[in-house]
Coordinates of C-alpha atoms and ligand atoms in Angstrom, one line a residue:
M26 CA -1.4 -15.6 -19.1
A27 CA -0.6 -19.0 -20.6
Q28 CA -0.8 -20.5 -17.2
L29 CA -3.6 -18.4 -15.7
K30 CA -7.0 -19.8 -16.4
R31 CA -9.9 -17.4 -16.8
R32 CA -12.3 -17.5 -13.8
W33 CA -15.3 -15.3 -12.9
W34 CA -13.8 -14.6 -9.5
K35 CA -10.6 -13.3 -11.0
E36 CA -12.5 -10.9 -13.3
G37 CA -15.1 -9.7 -10.8
V38 CA -14.9 -6.7 -8.6
V39 CA -16.0 -7.3 -5.0
Y40 CA -18.0 -5.0 -2.8
Q41 CA -17.8 -5.8 1.0
I42 CA -20.8 -4.9 3.1
Y43 CA -20.7 -4.5 6.9
P44 CA -24.5 -5.1 7.4
R45 CA -24.7 -3.3 10.7
S46 CA -23.7 -0.1 9.1
F47 CA -25.2 -0.2 5.6
Q48 CA -28.9 0.6 5.6
D49 CA -31.5 0.4 8.4
T50 CA -35.1 -0.2 7.3
S51 CA -36.6 -1.5 10.6
G52 CA -35.8 1.7 12.5
N53 CA -33.7 0.2 15.3
G54 CA -30.6 2.1 14.4
I55 CA -28.9 -1.0 13.0
G56 CA -28.5 -1.9 9.3
D57 CA -30.4 -4.9 8.1
L58 CA -30.9 -7.4 5.2
K59 CA -33.9 -5.5 3.8
G60 CA -31.7 -2.4 3.7
I61 CA -29.2 -4.2 1.4
T62 CA -32.0 -5.5 -0.8
E63 CA -33.3 -2.0 -1.2
R64 CA -29.9 -0.8 -2.2
L65 CA -29.2 -3.5 -4.8
D66 CA -29.8 -1.2 -7.8
Y67 CA -27.3 1.2 -6.4
I68 CA -24.7 -1.6 -5.9
K69 CA -25.4 -2.9 -9.4
S70 CA -24.9 0.6 -10.8
L71 CA -21.4 0.6 -9.5
G72 CA -20.4 -2.1 -11.9
V73 CA -19.3 -4.5 -9.2
D74 CA -20.1 -8.2 -9.5
I75 CA -19.8 -9.9 -6.1
I76 CA -21.0 -8.9 -2.6
W77 CA -19.0 -10.1 0.4
L78 CA -21.4 -9.9 3.3
C79 CA -19.8 -9.9 6.8
P80 CA -21.5 -12.3 9.2
V81 CA -25.3 -12.1 9.4
Y82 CA -25.9 -15.2 11.5
E83 CA -27.4 -15.4 15.0
S84 CA -25.0 -13.9 17.5
P85 CA -24.9 -12.2 20.9
N86 CA -22.7 -9.6 19.2
D87 CA -19.7 -9.6 21.5
D88 CA -17.7 -9.1 18.3
N89 CA -20.4 -7.8 15.9
G90 CA -21.4 -11.2 14.5
Y91 CA -17.9 -12.8 14.5
D92 CA -19.2 -14.7 17.5
I93 CA -21.8 -17.0 16.0
S94 CA -24.4 -18.8 18.2
D95 CA -26.3 -20.5 15.3
Y96 CA -24.8 -20.9 11.8
R97 CA -28.1 -21.6 10.2
K98 CA -30.1 -18.7 11.6
I99 CA -30.2 -15.0 10.8
M100 CA -29.4 -12.4 13.5
A101 CA -32.8 -11.0 14.6
E102 CA -31.5 -7.5 14.4
F103 CA -30.8 -8.0 10.7
G104 CA -34.1 -9.7 9.8
T105 CA -35.2 -13.3 9.0
M106 CA -34.3 -16.2 6.8
D107 CA -37.0 -15.0 4.4
D108 CA -35.3 -11.7 4.2
F109 CA -32.1 -13.5 3.4
D110 CA -33.7 -15.7 0.7
D111 CA -35.2 -12.6 -0.8
L112 CA -31.9 -10.8 -0.9
L113 CA -30.2 -13.7 -2.6
A114 CA -33.1 -14.0 -5.1
Q115 CA -32.9 -10.3 -5.9
M116 CA -29.2 -10.5 -6.3
K117 CA -29.5 -13.4 -8.8
V118 CA -32.0 -11.3 -10.8
R119 CA -29.4 -8.6 -11.1
G120 CA -26.5 -11.0 -11.9
L121 CA -24.8 -10.3 -8.6
K122 CA -22.9 -13.0 -6.7
L123 CA -23.0 -13.5 -2.9
V124 CA -20.0 -14.4 -0.8
M125 CA -20.7 -15.0 2.9
D126 CA -18.3 -15.0 5.9
L127 CA -17.2 -18.4 7.3
V128 CA -16.3 -17.8 10.9
A129 CA -15.4 -21.3 12.1
N130 CA -12.1 -21.0 14.0
H131 CA -14.4 -20.2 16.9
T132 CA -18.1 -20.0 17.8
S133 CA -19.9 -17.9 20.4
D134 CA -19.9 -19.3 23.9
E135 CA -23.7 -19.1 23.5
H136 CA -23.6 -21.7 20.7
F137 CA -25.4 -24.9 21.7
W138 CA -22.2 -26.9 21.2
F139 CA -20.3 -24.8 23.7
Q140 CA -23.2 -24.7 26.2
E141 CA -23.1 -28.5 26.1
S142 CA -19.4 -28.8 26.0
R143 CA -18.9 -26.9 29.2
K144 CA -21.5 -28.9 31.2
S145 CA -19.3 -31.9 31.9
R146 CA -16.1 -33.6 30.9
D147 CA -17.9 -36.5 29.4
N148 CA -20.5 -34.5 27.5
K149 CA -21.0 -35.5 23.8
Y150 CA -19.8 -32.1 22.7
R151 CA -16.9 -31.8 25.1
D152 CA -14.3 -32.5 22.4
Y153 CA -15.7 -29.8 20.1
Y154 CA -13.5 -27.3 21.9
H155 CA -10.0 -27.1 23.4
W156 CA -10.0 -27.9 27.1
W157 CA -7.2 -28.1 29.6
P158 CA -8.0 -29.8 32.9
A159 CA -6.9 -27.7 35.9
E160 CA -5.2 -30.6 37.7
K161 CA -2.5 -30.4 35.0
G162 CA -1.6 -27.0 36.3
I163 CA -1.7 -23.7 34.5
P164 CA -1.7 -24.2 30.7
P165 CA 1.2 -23.0 28.6
K166 CA 0.7 -19.3 27.7
R167 CA -1.5 -18.5 24.7
W168 CA -2.0 -14.9 23.7
S169 CA -5.6 -13.6 23.0
Y170 CA -6.7 -10.7 20.8
F171 CA -9.6 -9.3 22.7
D172 CA -9.1 -10.6 26.2
V173 CA -8.7 -8.0 28.9
D174 CA -5.7 -9.9 30.2
A175 CA -4.5 -11.0 26.7
N176 CA -4.8 -14.5 28.0
A177 CA -6.3 -17.1 25.7
W178 CA -7.1 -19.6 28.4
K179 CA -10.2 -19.0 30.5
Y180 CA -10.8 -21.0 33.6
D181 CA -14.3 -22.5 33.7
E182 CA -15.5 -23.6 37.2
Q183 CA -18.2 -26.0 36.1
T184 CA -15.7 -28.6 35.0
D185 CA -12.5 -27.2 36.7
S186 CA -10.9 -26.7 33.3
Y187 CA -9.6 -24.0 31.0
Y188 CA -10.9 -23.4 27.5
L189 CA -9.0 -21.8 24.6
H190 CA -10.1 -18.6 23.0
Y191 CA -7.7 -16.8 20.6
F192 CA -10.2 -13.9 20.4
S193 CA -12.6 -12.8 23.1
V194 CA -13.6 -14.9 26.1
K195 CA -17.0 -15.3 24.4
Q196 CA -15.3 -16.8 21.3
P197 CA -14.1 -20.3 22.3
D198 CA -12.0 -22.0 19.6
L199 CA -13.4 -25.0 17.9
K200 CA -11.4 -28.2 17.9
W201 CA -10.9 -29.0 14.2
E202 CA -8.8 -32.0 15.1
N203 CA -12.2 -33.6 16.0
R204 CA -13.6 -35.0 12.8
A205 CA -17.1 -34.4 14.1
V206 CA -16.5 -30.7 14.2
R207 CA -15.2 -30.7 10.6
K208 CA -18.3 -32.6 9.5
E209 CA -20.5 -30.0 11.2
V210 CA -18.7 -27.2 9.4
Y211 CA -18.9 -29.0 6.0
D212 CA -22.6 -29.6 6.5
M213 CA -23.2 -26.0 7.3
L214 CA -21.3 -25.0 4.2
R215 CA -23.5 -27.3 2.1
F216 CA -26.6 -25.7 3.7
W217 CA -25.6 -22.3 2.3
F218 CA -24.2 -23.5 -1.0
D219 CA -27.5 -25.4 -1.6
K220 CA -29.3 -22.1 -1.1
G221 CA -27.2 -20.7 -4.0
V222 CA -24.5 -18.8 -2.2
D223 CA -21.5 -18.2 -4.4
G224 CA -18.6 -18.5 -2.0
F225 CA -17.0 -17.8 1.4
R226 CA -14.5 -15.4 2.9
M227 CA -12.9 -17.5 5.6
D228 CA -12.2 -15.8 8.8
V229 CA -8.7 -16.4 10.4
I230 CA -8.6 -19.6 8.4
P231 CA -4.8 -20.3 9.1
F232 CA -5.6 -20.6 12.8
I233 CA -7.9 -23.6 12.7
S234 CA -5.2 -26.3 13.3
K235 CA -3.7 -26.5 16.7
D236 CA -1.1 -28.7 18.4
T237 CA -3.4 -30.3 20.9
T238 CA -0.6 -31.1 23.3
Y239 CA -0.5 -27.3 23.8
P240 CA 3.3 -27.1 24.1
E241 CA 5.2 -24.0 25.3
L242 CA 5.6 -21.5 22.5
P243 CA 8.3 -23.1 20.3
K244 CA 11.6 -21.1 20.3
E245 CA 11.5 -20.1 16.7
F246 CA 8.4 -17.9 17.3
K247 CA 10.2 -15.6 19.8
G248 CA 7.0 -14.4 21.6
D249 CA 5.1 -13.7 18.4
F250 CA 1.9 -15.8 18.5
I251 CA 0.4 -14.9 15.2
P252 CA 2.9 -16.9 13.0
F253 CA 2.7 -19.7 15.5
Y254 CA -1.1 -19.7 15.3
S255 CA -1.0 -19.7 11.5
N256 CA 1.4 -22.7 11.3
G257 CA -0.7 -25.4 12.8
P258 CA 0.4 -29.0 12.0
R259 CA -2.8 -30.1 10.2
L260 CA -3.9 -26.9 8.5
H261 CA -3.4 -28.0 4.9
E262 CA -4.9 -31.4 5.5
F263 CA -8.1 -29.7 6.8
L264 CA -8.2 -27.3 3.9
N265 CA -7.7 -30.0 1.4
E266 CA -10.3 -32.2 3.0
M267 CA -12.8 -29.3 3.0
N268 CA -12.1 -28.7 -0.7
N269 CA -12.4 -32.3 -1.5
E270 CA -15.6 -32.9 0.4
V271 CA -17.5 -29.7 -0.2
L272 CA -15.9 -26.8 -2.1
S273 CA -15.0 -28.7 -5.2
K274 CA -18.6 -29.8 -5.7
Y275 CA -19.8 -26.2 -6.4
D276 CA -18.9 -23.4 -8.7
I277 CA -18.0 -21.0 -5.9
M278 CA -15.0 -18.9 -4.8
T279 CA -13.1 -18.9 -1.5
V280 CA -10.9 -16.2 -0.1
G281 CA -9.0 -16.8 3.2
E282 CA -8.1 -14.2 5.7
A283 CA -4.5 -15.2 6.0
L284 CA -3.1 -13.6 9.1
G285 CA 0.5 -14.7 9.6
V286 CA 0.9 -16.2 6.2
T287 CA 4.2 -15.3 4.5
I288 CA 5.1 -15.1 0.8
D289 CA 7.0 -18.4 1.0
Q290 CA 3.9 -20.2 2.2
A291 CA 1.5 -18.5 -0.2
L292 CA 1.2 -21.1 -2.9
N293 CA 0.5 -23.8 -0.3
F294 CA -2.9 -22.3 0.0
V295 CA -3.8 -21.3 -3.5
D296 CA -1.8 -23.3 -6.0
E297 CA -4.8 -24.9 -8.0
D298 CA -3.1 -28.3 -8.0
R299 CA -3.2 -28.5 -4.2
K300 CA -7.0 -28.0 -4.1
E301 CA -7.3 -25.8 -1.1
L302 CA -8.4 -22.2 -1.5
N303 CA -8.7 -19.8 -4.5
M304 CA -7.3 -16.6 -2.9
F305 CA -6.4 -15.1 0.3
F306 CA -5.8 -11.7 1.9
H307 CA -2.2 -11.2 3.0
F308 CA -1.5 -8.7 5.9
D309 CA 1.8 -7.1 4.8
L310 CA 0.3 -3.9 3.7
M311 CA -2.0 -3.8 6.8
S312 CA 1.1 -3.9 9.1
L313 CA 3.2 -1.4 7.1
D314 CA 2.2 1.6 9.2
R315 CA 2.1 -0.4 12.5
D316 CA 4.7 -1.3 15.1
G317 CA 5.3 -4.5 17.0
N318 CA 3.9 -7.9 16.8
E319 CA 0.3 -7.2 17.6
A320 CA 0.3 -4.3 15.1
F321 CA -2.2 -2.0 16.8
W322 CA 0.2 0.8 17.6
M323 CA 0.9 3.2 14.7
R324 CA 4.6 3.4 13.8
S325 CA 6.1 6.7 14.6
D326 CA 7.7 7.6 11.3
R327 CA 5.6 7.7 8.1
W328 CA 5.6 4.7 5.8
K329 CA 7.5 5.2 2.5
L330 CA 6.0 4.8 -1.0
T331 CA 9.0 2.5 -1.9
E332 CA 7.9 0.1 0.9
F333 CA 4.3 0.2 -0.3
K334 CA 5.6 -0.6 -3.9
E335 CA 7.8 -3.4 -2.7
I336 CA 5.0 -5.2 -0.9
H337 CA 2.8 -5.1 -3.9
S338 CA 5.6 -6.0 -6.4
K339 CA 6.6 -9.0 -4.2
W340 CA 3.1 -10.3 -3.8
D341 CA 2.3 -9.9 -7.5
A342 CA 5.3 -12.0 -8.4
V343 CA 4.2 -14.9 -6.3
F344 CA 1.0 -15.4 -8.3
S345 CA 2.4 -14.7 -11.7
E346 CA 2.1 -18.3 -12.8
K347 CA 0.1 -20.1 -10.2
G348 CA -2.6 -19.2 -7.8
W349 CA -4.3 -15.7 -7.7
G350 CA -4.0 -12.7 -5.5
T351 CA -6.3 -10.1 -3.9
M352 CA -6.1 -6.4 -3.7
Y353 CA -7.5 -4.4 -0.8
L354 CA -6.7 -1.2 1.1
N355 CA -9.2 -1.4 3.9
N356 CA -12.0 -3.5 5.4
H357 CA -14.1 -3.7 8.6
D358 CA -10.9 -4.3 10.7
F359 CA -8.8 -1.4 9.4
P360 CA -9.1 2.4 9.0
R361 CA -10.5 3.9 5.8
A362 CA -8.2 3.7 2.8
V363 CA -8.3 7.4 1.9
S364 CA -7.4 8.5 5.4
R365 CA -4.7 5.9 5.7
W366 CA -3.0 5.6 2.3
G367 CA -4.2 8.8 0.7
N368 CA -4.9 12.2 2.2
D369 CA -8.4 13.2 3.5
S370 CA -7.7 16.9 3.8
K371 CA -10.2 19.1 1.8
E372 CA -7.6 19.8 -0.8
H373 CA -6.5 16.3 -1.6
W374 CA -9.4 14.1 -0.6
R375 CA -11.0 13.8 -4.1
N376 CA -7.8 13.1 -6.0
S377 CA -6.4 10.7 -3.4
A378 CA -9.6 8.7 -3.1
T379 CA -9.8 8.3 -6.9
M380 CA -6.1 7.6 -7.2
L381 CA -6.4 4.7 -4.8
Q382 CA -9.4 3.3 -6.6
T383 CA -7.3 3.5 -9.8
F384 CA -4.6 1.5 -8.1
L385 CA -6.8 -1.4 -7.0
L386 CA -8.5 -1.5 -10.4
T387 CA -5.2 -1.6 -12.4
M388 CA -3.4 -4.3 -10.4
R389 CA -3.5 -8.0 -11.0
G390 CA -5.5 -9.8 -8.3
T391 CA -9.2 -9.5 -7.5
P392 CA -10.0 -6.0 -6.2
F393 CA -12.0 -5.8 -2.9
F394 CA -13.8 -2.5 -2.1
Y395 CA -15.3 -1.8 1.2
F396 CA -18.7 -0.1 1.3
G397 CA -18.3 3.7 1.2
E398 CA -14.9 3.5 -0.5
E399 CA -16.7 4.3 -3.8
I400 CA -17.7 7.8 -2.3
G401 CA -14.4 8.3 -0.5
M402 CA -15.6 7.8 3.1
T403 CA -13.0 8.7 5.7
N404 CA -12.0 7.8 9.2
A405 CA -14.3 8.6 12.1
N406 CA -11.6 10.1 14.2
F407 CA -13.5 9.6 17.5
E408 CA -12.2 11.8 20.3
R409 CA -13.7 9.9 23.2
L410 CA -13.6 6.4 24.4
D411 CA -17.4 6.5 24.7
D412 CA -17.8 6.8 21.0
Y413 CA -16.1 3.5 20.4
K414 CA -18.2 0.3 20.2
D415 CA -15.5 -2.2 19.2
I416 CA -14.4 -4.8 21.7
N417 CA -10.9 -4.5 20.3
T418 CA -10.6 -0.9 21.4
L419 CA -12.6 -1.2 24.6
N420 CA -10.9 -4.3 26.0
R421 CA -7.4 -3.2 25.0
Y422 CA -8.1 0.0 26.8
K423 CA -8.7 -2.0 30.0
L424 CA -5.6 -4.1 29.4
L425 CA -3.4 -1.0 29.0
Q426 CA -5.0 0.5 32.0
Q427 CA -3.8 -2.5 34.1
Q428 CA -0.4 -2.1 32.6
N429 CA -0.3 1.6 33.5
I430 CA 0.3 2.6 29.8
D431 CA -0.6 6.2 28.9
L432 CA -4.2 6.0 27.8
E433 CA -4.2 9.4 26.1
D434 CA -1.6 8.0 23.8
F435 CA -3.8 5.1 23.2
I436 CA -6.9 7.2 22.3
E437 CA -4.7 9.3 20.0
N438 CA -3.5 6.1 18.4
E439 CA -7.0 4.7 18.0
K440 CA -8.0 7.8 16.0
K441 CA -5.7 6.5 13.3
A442 CA -5.8 2.8 14.0
S443 CA -9.2 1.7 15.3
R444 CA -11.5 -0.7 13.5
D445 CA -14.5 1.6 14.3
N446 CA -13.0 4.1 11.8
A447 CA -14.4 1.9 9.1
R448 CA -17.6 1.0 10.8
T449 CA -19.5 4.3 10.8
P450 CA -22.8 4.2 8.8
M451 CA -23.0 4.5 5.0
Q452 CA -23.4 8.1 3.9
W453 CA -26.4 8.0 1.6
S454 CA -27.8 11.5 1.6
L455 CA -28.1 14.9 3.3
D456 CA -31.0 13.6 5.4
T457 CA -30.7 13.1 9.1
H458 CA -28.1 10.5 10.0
A459 CA -27.0 10.5 6.4
G460 CA -30.1 8.6 5.3
F461 CA -28.8 5.5 7.2
T462 CA -31.6 5.4 9.8
N463 CA -34.4 7.5 11.2
N464 CA -33.5 6.4 14.7
T465 CA -30.3 6.8 16.7
P466 CA -27.6 4.9 14.8
W467 CA -25.7 2.2 16.8
I468 CA -22.5 4.1 16.1
K469 CA -22.0 7.8 15.3
V470 CA -22.4 8.9 11.7
N471 CA -19.4 10.8 10.4
S472 CA -20.5 14.5 10.2
N473 CA -18.7 14.9 6.9
Y474 CA -21.7 13.5 5.1
K475 CA -22.8 17.1 5.1
T476 CA -19.9 18.3 3.2
G477 CA -20.0 16.3 0.0
I478 CA -19.3 12.7 1.2
N479 CA -22.7 11.2 0.4
V480 CA -24.2 9.3 -2.5
E481 CA -27.0 11.7 -3.2
E482 CA -24.8 14.7 -4.0
Q483 CA -22.1 12.6 -5.8
E484 CA -24.7 11.1 -8.1
K485 CA -25.3 14.6 -9.5
Q486 CA -21.7 15.5 -10.1
S487 CA -20.1 13.9 -13.2
D488 CA -16.6 14.2 -11.7
S489 CA -17.4 12.9 -8.3
V490 CA -15.5 10.2 -6.6
L491 CA -18.5 7.9 -7.1
N492 CA -18.7 8.5 -10.8
Y493 CA -15.0 8.2 -11.3
F494 CA -15.3 4.8 -9.5
R495 CA -17.9 3.7 -12.0
K496 CA -15.8 4.7 -15.0
M497 CA -12.7 3.1 -13.6
V498 CA -14.6 -0.2 -13.0
K499 CA -15.8 -0.2 -16.6
I500 CA -12.2 0.4 -17.8
R501 CA -10.9 -2.6 -15.9
K502 CA -13.7 -4.8 -17.1
S503 CA -13.3 -3.9 -20.7
H504 CA -9.5 -4.4 -20.8
L505 CA -8.5 -8.0 -20.1
G506 CA -4.9 -6.9 -19.9
L507 CA -5.7 -4.9 -16.7
I508 CA -6.9 -8.1 -15.1
Y509 CA -4.6 -10.8 -16.3
G510 CA -1.6 -8.8 -17.7
G511 CA 1.9 -9.1 -16.3
Y512 CA 3.0 -6.3 -13.9
Q513 CA 6.2 -4.4 -14.2
L514 CA 7.4 -1.8 -11.8
V515 CA 8.8 1.4 -13.4
L516 CA 10.8 4.0 -11.4
P517 CA 11.2 1.7 -8.4
E518 CA 13.1 4.3 -6.3
N519 CA 10.6 7.2 -6.8
E520 CA 9.1 8.2 -3.4
Q521 CA 6.3 10.3 -5.0
V522 CA 5.0 8.3 -7.9
Y523 CA 4.0 4.7 -8.2
A524 CA 4.4 3.8 -11.9
Y525 CA 4.0 0.4 -13.5
T526 CA 3.0 -1.3 -16.7
R527 CA 0.6 -4.1 -17.3
S528 CA 0.9 -6.2 -20.4
L529 CA -0.9 -9.1 -22.0
D530 CA 0.0 -10.3 -25.5
T531 CA -0.1 -7.1 -27.6
E532 CA -2.0 -5.0 -25.0
R533 CA 0.1 -2.7 -22.9
Y534 CA -0.8 -0.1 -20.3
L535 CA 1.1 2.4 -18.2
I536 CA -0.3 3.5 -14.8
L537 CA 1.0 6.6 -13.0
L538 CA -0.1 7.3 -9.5
S539 CA 1.0 10.3 -7.5
F540 CA 1.1 9.8 -3.8
S541 CA 2.4 13.4 -3.3
E542 CA 0.9 16.7 -2.2
E543 CA 3.1 18.5 -4.7
S544 CA 3.1 18.4 -8.5
T545 CA 5.7 15.9 -9.6
Q546 CA 7.5 15.4 -12.9
V547 CA 8.4 11.9 -14.1
A548 CA 10.5 11.0 -17.1
I549 CA 10.2 7.6 -18.6
D550 CA 12.5 7.2 -21.6
D551 CA 10.8 4.6 -23.6
I552 CA 7.3 6.1 -23.4
E553 CA 6.2 8.8 -25.8
F554 CA 3.1 10.2 -24.2
S555 CA 2.0 11.7 -27.5
K556 CA 1.5 8.3 -29.0
A557 CA -0.3 6.8 -26.1
D558 CA -4.0 6.8 -25.6
L559 CA -5.2 8.2 -22.3
L560 CA -7.9 5.9 -20.9
I561 CA -8.6 7.8 -17.8
S562 CA -7.2 10.5 -15.5
N563 CA -8.7 11.9 -12.3
D564 CA -7.4 15.4 -13.1
E565 CA -6.5 17.5 -16.0
C566 CA -3.4 16.4 -17.8
Q567 CA -0.7 19.1 -18.2
T568 CA 1.7 17.2 -20.3
E569 CA 3.4 18.4 -23.5
K570 CA 2.3 16.0 -26.2
T571 CA 5.8 15.5 -27.6
N572 CA 8.2 14.3 -25.0
H573 CA 8.9 11.5 -22.5
Q574 CA 8.0 13.5 -19.5
F575 CA 4.8 13.7 -17.6
T576 CA 3.8 16.2 -14.9
L577 CA 1.4 14.8 -12.3
K578 CA -0.8 17.0 -10.2
P579 CA -1.0 16.2 -6.5
Y580 CA -2.5 12.6 -6.1
Q581 CA -3.2 12.5 -9.8
A582 CA -3.8 9.0 -11.4
V583 CA -3.5 8.3 -15.1
V584 CA -3.9 5.2 -17.1
Y585 CA -2.5 5.1 -20.7
Q586 CA -2.8 2.4 -23.3
L587 CA 0.5 2.1 -25.1
H588 CA 1.1 1.2 -28.7
Ligands
LIG29 O1 -10.0 -10.7 12.1 C1 -8.8 -11.3 12.4 C2 -7.9 -10.4 13.1 O2 -7.4 -10.8 14.1 C3 -7.6 -9.0 12.7 O3 -8.0 -8.6 11.5 C4 -7.9 -8.1 13.8 O4 -9.2 -7.7 13.8 C5 -7.1 -6.8 13.7 O5 -5.8 -7.2 13.5 C6 -7.3 -6.0 15.0 O6 -6.1 -5.7 15.5 C7 -11.2 -11.5 11.9 C8 -12.3 -10.6 11.6 O7 -12.1 -9.9 10.4 C9 -12.5 -9.7 12.7 O8 -13.5 -8.7 12.5 C10 -12.9 -10.5 13.9 O9 -13.0 -9.7 15.1 C11 -11.8 -11.6 14.2 O10 -11.5 -12.3 13.0 C12 -12.4 -12.6 15.1 O11 -13.4 -13.4 14.4

């Protein structure tokens, strides 16, 4: 703690909103800004402090707003700039902070800069993007996420050149090496900060720097493009410059989406002395149950709890004296936490959803919750390709089709792995379409809103997932040791129970989390449960008051304060 300075963004709890799926008020089947404003009292009632809003800027929606055609306009489907200003004002009244999404590795191909850039080789905006003139031959291979050929170079007839797009063909990469591009980005950041926005989550931020000689993939990367993309030569120079010219001028927070960033590189981004970012999301947990470099195939054996613990213990250690971490179990790009890391069967859904909440709220690092996680929303489990809306699934299907890969396997895989699992509408009530819209929703609502997974019913039950979440948030916020305290793993080899202590000065806590479908007994020699204060449990405690043993029910979570 001596080294760790207190900051609002370390003590806050973040609630991520995917606006498309949160609350429709206009009746077009798509969530909107007014919908979020209407729900602010609910959000406030959760005890969270910060909203991270996925992109709401003008966009042709090739990738649901991650393809921006104007950084200073609001997407018409979501409302107007007045709606945005009203949302921000209403948030300020309630003491909520707003973090926006900075998507500046690429723009939409419909952005004015790109429209100009592709017109001629001597256009003023030509050098805003990465171009390869065709007379030089076929450019060295670059892999693309959402391209139907997985090819990141797209030939453009107008100027007989290829442009670079790490994501879809409609998401050309900006050329940060051009100072004019960086100035545009910094100006745009100022525009939002001057409105009163409290920070940015930075999309694929490690990818912004490229070697503009576009060499063949260097040997050390062995075909794996993600670590290559995240190790651009001028990355830290750009982050430092952005910090110096913009970020440091405001009391804001930044969190990078750090694909490809390893533990050894972590402090290069978030060591305060380097003046770059405050925090980032690592991807080690998100790839734990996946196979291969691109990480969209589920691995065939089940992940082990010891692996899960190791990831979190290692990442906690990196930030014990410098920097600061993040904790998350899902977001708009990954399946729902309870379906993936817990157990969404009828029997275990409630305990496992609340156990996972307890985990995020008792670890060091800022906790990020994704809308619906507070009521235990589960995967969509779509059976048919037609149900999917995500370019990641639809274009990969086409790619695999060309490669003659078994598409039934792929659809089975997507039930567990797809991003649309987390993009189904918020389940507010028992009304039609779960109270999300009175029109046809843009993506199917999960029918389990009818069986208890909705806000309306959970508000009425004192032991609901929702009300447990509220209690657990209060506990974190009223015990500084749960935020800043040191973390110590207990029972490292145990495959059923994740146990750890947190300590700060004289405060000490023990957290026991069962990841098992069976009752499990743990023995911890130096803990006398009879002398410890139980702060919270998601189930009845069956422990004898006198000994060093504790019996956990399936997916039980307990937090003790030790003396
Ligand atoms: O995501 C980056 C990204 O590549 C992954 O999270 C990816 O979506 C996942 O691994 C799929 O296999 C960011 C955004 O969060 C995502 O929604 C965007 O699609 C992407 O960038 C492009 O902007």
